[in-house]
């Protein structure tokens, strides 16, 4: 977007959304043409008067289809909710904060129904095609978000991340995706998947843009990212599960990246993490997300189960088989494991691993429900660990024939430091 005024940039974004040859209709489910023009003109008027509402003033932003906007039903990628949901009484908290900061909200972006998969396919509203290879999925559940950013429909996209739904699409589309510490950004007015694990984060072209959006949504003053020296920082490589079964593009790309980090002065250490075995065991008992998703959707499942994306429905149904006592035990066990992982990571600056173990699957291959389930597990494996252990993480794009994401993971509350490390890593890669 090279135009000078916010209104000019907005018109370019709207033209890209409307382009019949583009992904606009699949990426953007609601387009706020009139309201966005008013907001853009107001931003231009402030700029002409030498005033600014902060780092997002005049920035064109899209929001995932599960955030409340006053006066319209919140669809969450579902035709049932499109038909049945009452109009939202008010804007979601993050939508209010974005508007107050002068952001120009251009559209609501497509998503996996109810945010319950990492692939990004949607049988009701279409699957937005990956910007790097239109035969491939964009990743989910914030599926339209990375396509909107990469295709110039917005500067920044806001998604949610319950098991990787910001970082996976960022990784599979060659962008930056940030999942903050869960408590940083309010989820009021965001349609829930799992009240325990839901978090709200941005997808952008660079770390600085994501940091700006994160600060505004967290209700903080944005402080420009001070570079941090990589020399002597400790990056832990988690031995075992999280580095297993990497595909033929991810594996060599990740290996080369570790070499580059070490050449940049980073101390990379191999870390045994037996706590990951405990995490796997807890998930085998039913985990956290499926039972909480069942609680949200049980009635809908009973009344209109056949109208739910079958790949999503099967996961909700699985959650409905988890007993209350088992679920209570899972939450107790998780509290213990969260504290143990926090203590375990105390000596490291970050954990480092691929965001997804595979590159984006093709849209055709995930048409088969069995293949879908396998690919979905593969893209979610590394990112979902972060939500379970209540950490913060960022996915950074790596150069490869298809997009690969490098994930840096830090302890809860270390968001600002993580963003500074991520910025330093991106500068190292650009050098």
Coordinates of C-alpha atoms in Angstrom, one line a residue:
X1 CA 0.0 0.0 0.0
X2 CA 2.0 3.0 -1.3
X3 CA -0.8 5.7 -1.3
X4 CA -0.2 8.7 1.0
X5 CA -3.5 9.3 2.9
X6 CA -5.3 6.7 5.0
X7 CA -8.4 7.1 2.7
X8 CA -6.2 6.3 -0.4
X9 CA -4.8 3.2 1.3
X10 CA -8.3 2.2 2.4
X11 CA -9.7 2.5 -1.2
X12 CA -6.8 0.3 -2.4
X13 CA -7.7 -2.3 0.3
X14 CA -11.4 -2.2 -0.6
X15 CA -10.5 -2.6 -4.3
X16 CA -8.5 -5.7 -3.5
X17 CA -11.4 -7.1 -1.4
X18 CA -13.8 -6.5 -4.2
X19 CA -11.5 -7.9 -7.0
X20 CA -13.5 -10.8 -8.5
X21 CA -10.2 -12.5 -9.4
X22 CA -8.9 -12.3 -5.8
X23 CA -9.7 -14.0 -2.5
X24 CA -11.8 -11.1 -1.1
X25 CA -15.2 -12.9 -1.0
X26 CA -13.6 -15.9 0.8
X27 CA -11.3 -14.0 3.1
X28 CA -13.7 -11.2 4.1
X29 CA -17.2 -12.2 5.2
X30 CA -18.4 -8.7 6.2
X31 CA -16.9 -5.5 4.7
X32 CA -17.4 -2.2 6.6
X33 CA -17.1 0.1 3.5
X34 CA -19.0 3.1 4.8
X35 CA -17.8 3.0 8.4
X36 CA -14.2 2.4 7.3
X37 CA -14.3 5.5 5.0
X38 CA -15.6 7.6 7.9
X39 CA -12.8 6.3 10.2
X40 CA -10.2 6.9 7.4
X41 CA -11.3 10.4 6.8
X42 CA -11.2 11.2 10.5
X43 CA -7.7 9.8 10.7
X44 CA -6.6 12.0 7.8
X45 CA -8.2 15.0 9.4
X46 CA -6.2 14.3 12.6
X47 CA -3.0 13.9 10.6
X48 CA -3.6 17.2 8.8
X49 CA -4.0 18.9 12.2
X50 CA -0.8 17.3 13.5
X51 CA -2.7 15.1 16.0
X52 CA -2.5 11.3 16.4
X53 CA -4.3 8.8 18.6
X54 CA -1.2 6.6 18.7
X55 CA 0.6 3.9 16.7
X56 CA -2.5 2.4 15.1
X57 CA -4.1 5.7 14.0
X58 CA -4.9 5.2 10.3
X59 CA -3.8 1.6 10.3
X60 CA -6.2 -0.6 8.3
X61 CA -7.2 -3.6 10.4
X62 CA -9.4 -6.7 9.9
X63 CA -11.0 -8.7 12.8
X64 CA -11.8 -12.4 12.9
X65 CA -15.5 -13.3 12.4
X66 CA -15.9 -14.2 16.1
X67 CA -15.6 -10.6 17.6
X68 CA -18.8 -8.8 18.5
X69 CA -19.6 -5.7 16.4
X70 CA -22.7 -3.8 17.8
X71 CA -25.9 -4.5 15.9
X72 CA -24.9 -7.6 13.9
X73 CA -24.9 -11.3 14.7
X74 CA -21.6 -12.9 15.6
X75 CA -21.2 -15.8 13.1
X76 CA -17.9 -17.4 14.2
X77 CA -17.8 -18.9 10.7
X78 CA -21.1 -20.8 11.2
X79 CA -24.2 -20.7 9.1
X80 CA -26.3 -21.6 12.2
X81 CA -25.1 -18.6 14.1
X82 CA -25.5 -16.4 11.0
X83 CA -29.2 -17.4 11.1
X84 CA -29.8 -17.7 14.8
X85 CA -27.5 -15.4 16.8
X86 CA -29.1 -12.2 18.2
X87 CA -27.3 -9.0 17.1
X88 CA -24.5 -8.1 19.5
X89 CA -25.4 -5.5 22.0
X90 CA -22.0 -3.8 21.8
X91 CA -18.5 -4.1 20.4
X92 CA -16.0 -6.6 21.8
X93 CA -13.5 -5.0 24.2
X94 CA -10.6 -5.3 21.7
X95 CA -12.8 -3.7 18.9
X96 CA -13.5 -0.8 21.2
X97 CA -9.8 -0.3 21.9
X98 CA -8.9 -0.6 18.3
X99 CA -11.5 2.1 17.3
X100 CA -10.4 4.4 20.2
X101 CA -6.8 4.1 18.9
X102 CA -7.8 5.3 15.4
X103 CA -7.6 1.9 13.7
X104 CA -9.7 1.6 10.6
X105 CA -11.7 -1.6 10.8
X106 CA -12.3 -2.8 7.2
X107 CA -13.7 -6.3 7.4
X108 CA -14.5 -9.4 9.4
X109 CA -12.4 -12.3 8.2
X110 CA -13.4 -15.9 7.5
X111 CA -12.5 -18.6 9.9
X112 CA -12.9 -22.3 10.7
X113 CA -16.4 -22.8 12.1
X114 CA -16.4 -22.1 15.9
X115 CA -12.5 -21.7 15.6
X116 CA -12.1 -25.5 16.1
X117 CA -9.3 -26.6 13.7
X118 CA -5.9 -25.5 12.5
X119 CA -6.5 -26.2 8.8
X120 CA -8.6 -23.2 7.9
X121 CA -11.2 -24.9 5.7
X122 CA -14.8 -23.6 5.8
X123 CA -17.6 -25.5 3.9
X124 CA -20.2 -22.8 4.5
X125 CA -18.3 -19.6 3.3
X126 CA -15.5 -21.1 1.2
X127 CA -11.8 -21.7 2.1
X128 CA -9.5 -18.7 1.5
X129 CA -6.6 -19.8 -0.7
X130 CA -3.0 -19.5 0.6
X131 CA -1.3 -16.4 -0.7
X132 CA 1.9 -18.3 -1.6
X133 CA 0.2 -21.2 -3.4
X134 CA -3.5 -20.9 -4.1
X135 CA -4.0 -24.7 -4.2
X136 CA -3.2 -24.8 -0.4
X137 CA -5.1 -24.0 2.8
X138 CA -4.2 -20.8 4.7
X139 CA -4.1 -22.5 8.1
X140 CA -6.7 -21.9 10.8
X141 CA -8.7 -21.2 12.6
X142 CA -8.1 -17.5 11.7
X143 CA -8.1 -18.5 8.0
X144 CA -9.1 -15.2 6.3
X145 CA -6.7 -13.1 8.5
X146 CA -3.3 -14.0 6.8
X147 CA -4.8 -13.9 3.3
X148 CA -6.2 -10.4 4.0
X149 CA -2.8 -9.2 5.2
X150 CA -0.7 -10.9 2.5
X151 CA -3.1 -9.8 -0.3
X152 CA -3.2 -6.1 0.8
X153 CA -6.8 -6.1 2.1
X154 CA -5.5 -4.7 5.4
X155 CA -2.3 -3.8 7.2
X156 CA -2.9 -6.0 10.3
X157 CA -5.4 -8.8 11.2
X158 CA -6.7 -9.7 14.6
X159 CA -7.4 -13.3 15.4
X160 CA -7.7 -15.6 18.3
X161 CA -5.4 -18.4 19.4
X162 CA -6.7 -21.3 21.5
X163 CA -4.3 -24.0 20.3
X164 CA -2.4 -22.1 17.5
X165 CA -5.1 -20.2 15.5
X166 CA -3.0 -17.1 15.1
X167 CA 0.5 -18.7 14.8
X168 CA -0.5 -21.5 12.4
X169 CA -2.0 -19.3 9.7
X170 CA 0.9 -16.9 10.1
X171 CA 3.4 -19.7 9.7
X172 CA 1.7 -21.3 6.7
X173 CA 1.3 -18.0 4.9
X174 CA 4.8 -16.5 5.6
X175 CA 3.7 -13.8 8.1
X176 CA 4.3 -12.9 11.8
X177 CA 1.7 -14.1 14.3
X178 CA 1.8 -13.3 18.1
X179 CA 0.0 -15.2 20.8
X180 CA 0.3 -13.1 24.0
X181 CA 0.1 -14.4 27.6
X182 CA -3.5 -15.3 27.9
X183 CA -4.5 -12.8 30.5
X184 CA -3.0 -9.8 28.7
X185 CA -5.9 -9.1 26.2
X186 CA -9.5 -9.3 27.3
X187 CA -11.7 -11.8 25.5
X188 CA -15.1 -10.2 26.4
X189 CA -17.1 -10.0 23.2
X190 CA -15.2 -12.8 21.5
X191 CA -17.2 -16.0 20.8
X192 CA -15.6 -18.6 23.0
X193 CA -14.0 -21.9 22.0
X194 CA -12.3 -22.6 25.4
X195 CA -12.7 -20.1 28.2
X196 CA -9.6 -21.6 29.8
X197 CA -7.3 -21.3 26.8
X198 CA -8.7 -18.6 24.4
X199 CA -6.3 -15.7 23.7
X200 CA -6.4 -12.8 21.3
X201 CA -3.4 -11.9 19.0
X202 CA -2.4 -10.1 15.8
X203 CA -1.1 -11.3 12.4
X204 CA 1.1 -8.8 10.5
X205 CA 4.0 -8.4 8.1
X206 CA 6.5 -7.6 10.9
X207 CA 7.1 -7.9 14.6
X208 CA 6.7 -4.1 15.2
X209 CA 3.2 -4.0 13.8
X210 CA 2.2 -7.0 15.9
X211 CA 3.7 -5.3 19.0
X212 CA 1.7 -2.1 18.3
X213 CA -1.6 -4.0 18.0
X214 CA -0.8 -6.1 21.1
X215 CA -0.2 -3.0 23.2
X216 CA -3.4 -1.3 22.1
X217 CA -5.5 -4.5 22.7
X218 CA -3.8 -5.0 26.1
X219 CA -4.7 -1.4 27.1
X220 CA -1.0 -0.4 27.4
X221 CA 1.1 2.5 26.0
X222 CA 3.1 1.2 23.1
X223 CA 6.8 1.4 23.7
X224 CA 8.9 1.0 20.5
X225 CA 10.8 -2.2 20.4
X226 CA 14.4 -1.7 21.7
X227 CA 16.8 -4.1 20.0
X228 CA 18.1 -6.8 22.3
X229 CA 21.5 -8.3 21.8
X230 CA 21.3 -11.9 20.7
X231 CA 24.8 -12.7 21.9
X232 CA 24.6 -15.1 24.9
X233 CA 20.9 -15.5 24.9
X234 CA 19.8 -19.1 25.7
X235 CA 17.5 -20.7 23.2
X236 CA 16.3 -24.2 24.2
X237 CA 15.7 -26.9 21.6
X238 CA 13.0 -29.2 23.1
X239 CA 14.2 -32.7 22.5
X240 CA 11.7 -35.3 21.4
X241 CA 8.1 -34.9 20.4
X242 CA 8.1 -31.3 19.2
X243 CA 11.0 -31.8 16.8
X244 CA 9.8 -35.2 15.4
X245 CA 8.2 -36.0 12.0
X246 CA 9.1 -32.6 10.4
X247 CA 8.3 -32.6 6.7
X248 CA 10.9 -32.4 3.9
X249 CA 10.6 -28.6 3.7
X250 CA 10.3 -27.8 7.4
X251 CA 13.2 -30.0 8.6
X252 CA 16.1 -28.6 6.6
X253 CA 14.8 -25.0 6.9
X254 CA 14.7 -25.3 10.7
X255 CA 18.1 -26.9 10.8
X256 CA 19.6 -24.0 8.7
X257 CA 17.9 -21.5 11.0
X258 CA 19.5 -23.0 14.1
X259 CA 22.9 -22.7 12.4
X260 CA 22.2 -19.0 11.6
X261 CA 21.1 -18.3 15.2
X262 CA 24.3 -19.9 16.6
X263 CA 26.4 -17.9 14.1
X264 CA 24.6 -14.8 15.5
X265 CA 25.8 -15.5 19.0
X266 CA 22.8 -17.4 20.4
X267 CA 23.6 -20.2 22.8
X268 CA 21.4 -23.1 21.6
X269 CA 21.0 -25.9 24.2
X270 CA 19.3 -29.3 23.9
X271 CA 16.6 -29.5 26.6
X272 CA 14.9 -32.7 27.9
X273 CA 11.3 -31.8 28.7
X274 CA 9.6 -34.8 30.4
X275 CA 6.6 -32.5 31.2
X276 CA 5.6 -32.9 27.5
X277 CA 4.8 -36.6 28.3
X278 CA 2.4 -35.4 31.0
X279 CA 0.8 -33.0 28.5
X280 CA 0.2 -35.8 26.1
X281 CA -1.3 -38.0 28.8
X282 CA -3.7 -35.2 29.9
X283 CA -4.8 -34.8 26.3
X284 CA -5.5 -38.5 26.0
X285 CA -8.0 -38.1 28.8
X286 CA -9.9 -35.6 26.7
X287 CA -7.9 -32.4 27.1
X288 CA -9.2 -28.9 27.9
X289 CA -10.6 -27.6 24.6
X290 CA -13.0 -30.4 23.5
X291 CA -15.0 -30.5 26.8
X292 CA -15.2 -26.7 26.9
X293 CA -16.3 -26.6 23.3
X294 CA -19.0 -29.2 24.1
X295 CA -20.3 -26.9 26.9
X296 CA -20.6 -24.0 24.5
X297 CA -22.2 -26.1 21.6
X298 CA -24.1 -29.0 23.3
X299 CA -27.6 -27.6 22.5
X300 CA -26.6 -26.5 19.0
X301 CA -25.2 -30.0 18.4
X302 CA -28.4 -31.6 19.5
X303 CA -30.7 -29.3 17.4
X304 CA -28.6 -28.7 14.3
X305 CA -25.6 -31.1 14.3
X306 CA -25.9 -31.8 10.6
X307 CA -25.5 -28.1 9.8
X308 CA -22.0 -28.1 11.5
X309 CA -18.8 -28.7 9.5
X310 CA -18.3 -32.5 10.0
X311 CA -14.6 -32.0 10.8
X312 CA -15.6 -29.6 13.6
X313 CA -18.6 -31.6 14.8
X314 CA -16.6 -34.8 15.4
X315 CA -14.2 -32.9 17.7
X316 CA -17.1 -31.3 19.7
X317 CA -18.8 -34.7 20.0
X318 CA -15.6 -36.1 21.4
X319 CA -15.6 -33.4 24.0
X320 CA -19.1 -34.4 25.0
X321 CA -17.9 -37.8 26.0
X322 CA -15.6 -36.5 28.7
X323 CA -17.1 -36.9 32.2
X324 CA -17.2 -34.0 34.7
X325 CA -14.8 -35.7 37.2
X326 CA -12.3 -36.4 34.4
X327 CA -12.4 -32.8 33.3
X328 CA -12.0 -31.4 36.8
X329 CA -9.0 -33.7 37.2
X330 CA -7.6 -32.4 33.9
X331 CA -7.9 -28.8 35.1
X332 CA -6.2 -29.7 38.4
X333 CA -3.4 -31.5 36.6
X334 CA -2.9 -28.6 34.2
X335 CA -2.5 -26.1 37.1
X336 CA 0.3 -28.3 38.4
X337 CA 2.0 -28.7 35.0
X338 CA 1.8 -25.0 34.2
X339 CA 3.7 -24.2 37.4
X340 CA 6.2 -26.9 36.7
X341 CA 6.9 -25.7 33.2
X342 CA 7.2 -22.1 34.3
X343 CA 9.9 -23.2 36.8
X344 CA 11.6 -25.5 34.1
X345 CA 11.9 -22.6 31.6
X346 CA 13.4 -20.2 34.2
X347 CA 17.0 -20.6 32.9
X348 CA 16.1 -20.1 29.2
X349 CA 15.3 -17.0 27.2
X350 CA 13.0 -18.9 24.8
X351 CA 12.2 -22.3 23.5
X352 CA 12.7 -22.6 19.7
X353 CA 11.0 -25.0 17.3
X354 CA 9.0 -25.0 14.1
X355 CA 5.6 -23.4 14.5
X356 CA 4.1 -26.3 12.4
X357 CA 5.7 -29.6 11.6
X358 CA 4.4 -29.5 8.0
X359 CA 3.9 -26.8 5.3
X360 CA 0.3 -26.0 4.3
X361 CA -1.6 -29.0 3.0
X362 CA -3.5 -28.7 -0.3
X363 CA -7.2 -27.9 -0.2
X364 CA -7.8 -31.1 -2.2
X365 CA -6.1 -33.5 0.2
X366 CA -7.9 -32.2 3.3
X367 CA -11.2 -32.9 1.5
X368 CA -10.8 -36.5 2.9
X369 CA -11.8 -36.4 6.6
X370 CA -9.1 -39.0 7.5
X371 CA -6.3 -36.9 5.9
X372 CA -7.9 -33.7 7.4
X373 CA -7.6 -35.2 10.9
X374 CA -3.9 -36.2 10.4
X375 CA -2.9 -32.9 8.9
X376 CA -4.8 -31.0 11.6
X377 CA -3.0 -32.8 14.3
X378 CA 0.3 -32.1 12.6
X379 CA -0.2 -28.3 12.3
X380 CA -1.6 -28.0 15.9
X381 CA 1.0 -30.2 17.7
X382 CA 3.7 -27.6 18.5
X383 CA 1.5 -24.5 18.9
X384 CA -1.1 -26.2 21.2
X385 CA 1.6 -27.0 23.8
X386 CA 2.0 -23.2 24.3
X387 CA -1.7 -22.7 25.2
X388 CA -1.8 -25.7 27.5
X389 CA 1.3 -24.5 29.5
X390 CA 0.0 -20.9 29.6
X391 CA 3.0 -19.5 27.8
X392 CA 3.4 -16.7 25.2
X393 CA 4.8 -17.3 21.7
X394 CA 5.5 -15.8 18.3
X395 CA 5.8 -17.3 14.8
X396 CA 8.3 -15.7 12.5
X397 CA 8.5 -16.4 8.7
X398 CA 11.5 -18.3 7.3
X399 CA 12.7 -18.3 3.7
X400 CA 11.7 -21.6 2.0
X401 CA 10.0 -22.8 -1.1
X402 CA 6.7 -22.8 0.9
X403 CA 6.2 -20.8 4.1
X404 CA 7.7 -22.2 7.3
X405 CA 7.3 -20.6 10.7
X406 CA 9.9 -20.4 13.4
X407 CA 8.3 -20.3 16.8
X408 CA 9.9 -18.7 19.8
X409 CA 8.2 -19.5 23.2
X410 CA 8.6 -17.6 26.4
X411 CA 7.2 -17.8 30.0
X412 CA 3.9 -16.2 30.8
X413 CA 4.3 -12.5 31.3
X414 CA 7.5 -12.3 29.2
X415 CA 5.7 -10.8 26.2
X416 CA 7.7 -7.5 25.9
X417 CA 11.0 -9.3 26.1
X418 CA 9.8 -12.0 23.7
X419 CA 8.8 -9.3 21.1
X420 CA 12.3 -7.7 21.5
X421 CA 14.0 -11.1 21.0
X422 CA 11.8 -11.7 17.9
X423 CA 12.7 -8.3 16.4
X424 CA 16.4 -9.1 16.9
X425 CA 16.0 -12.5 15.3
X426 CA 14.2 -10.9 12.3
X427 CA 17.0 -8.3 12.0
X428 CA 19.6 -11.1 12.1
X429 CA 17.8 -13.0 9.3
X430 CA 17.6 -9.8 7.2
X431 CA 21.3 -9.0 7.6

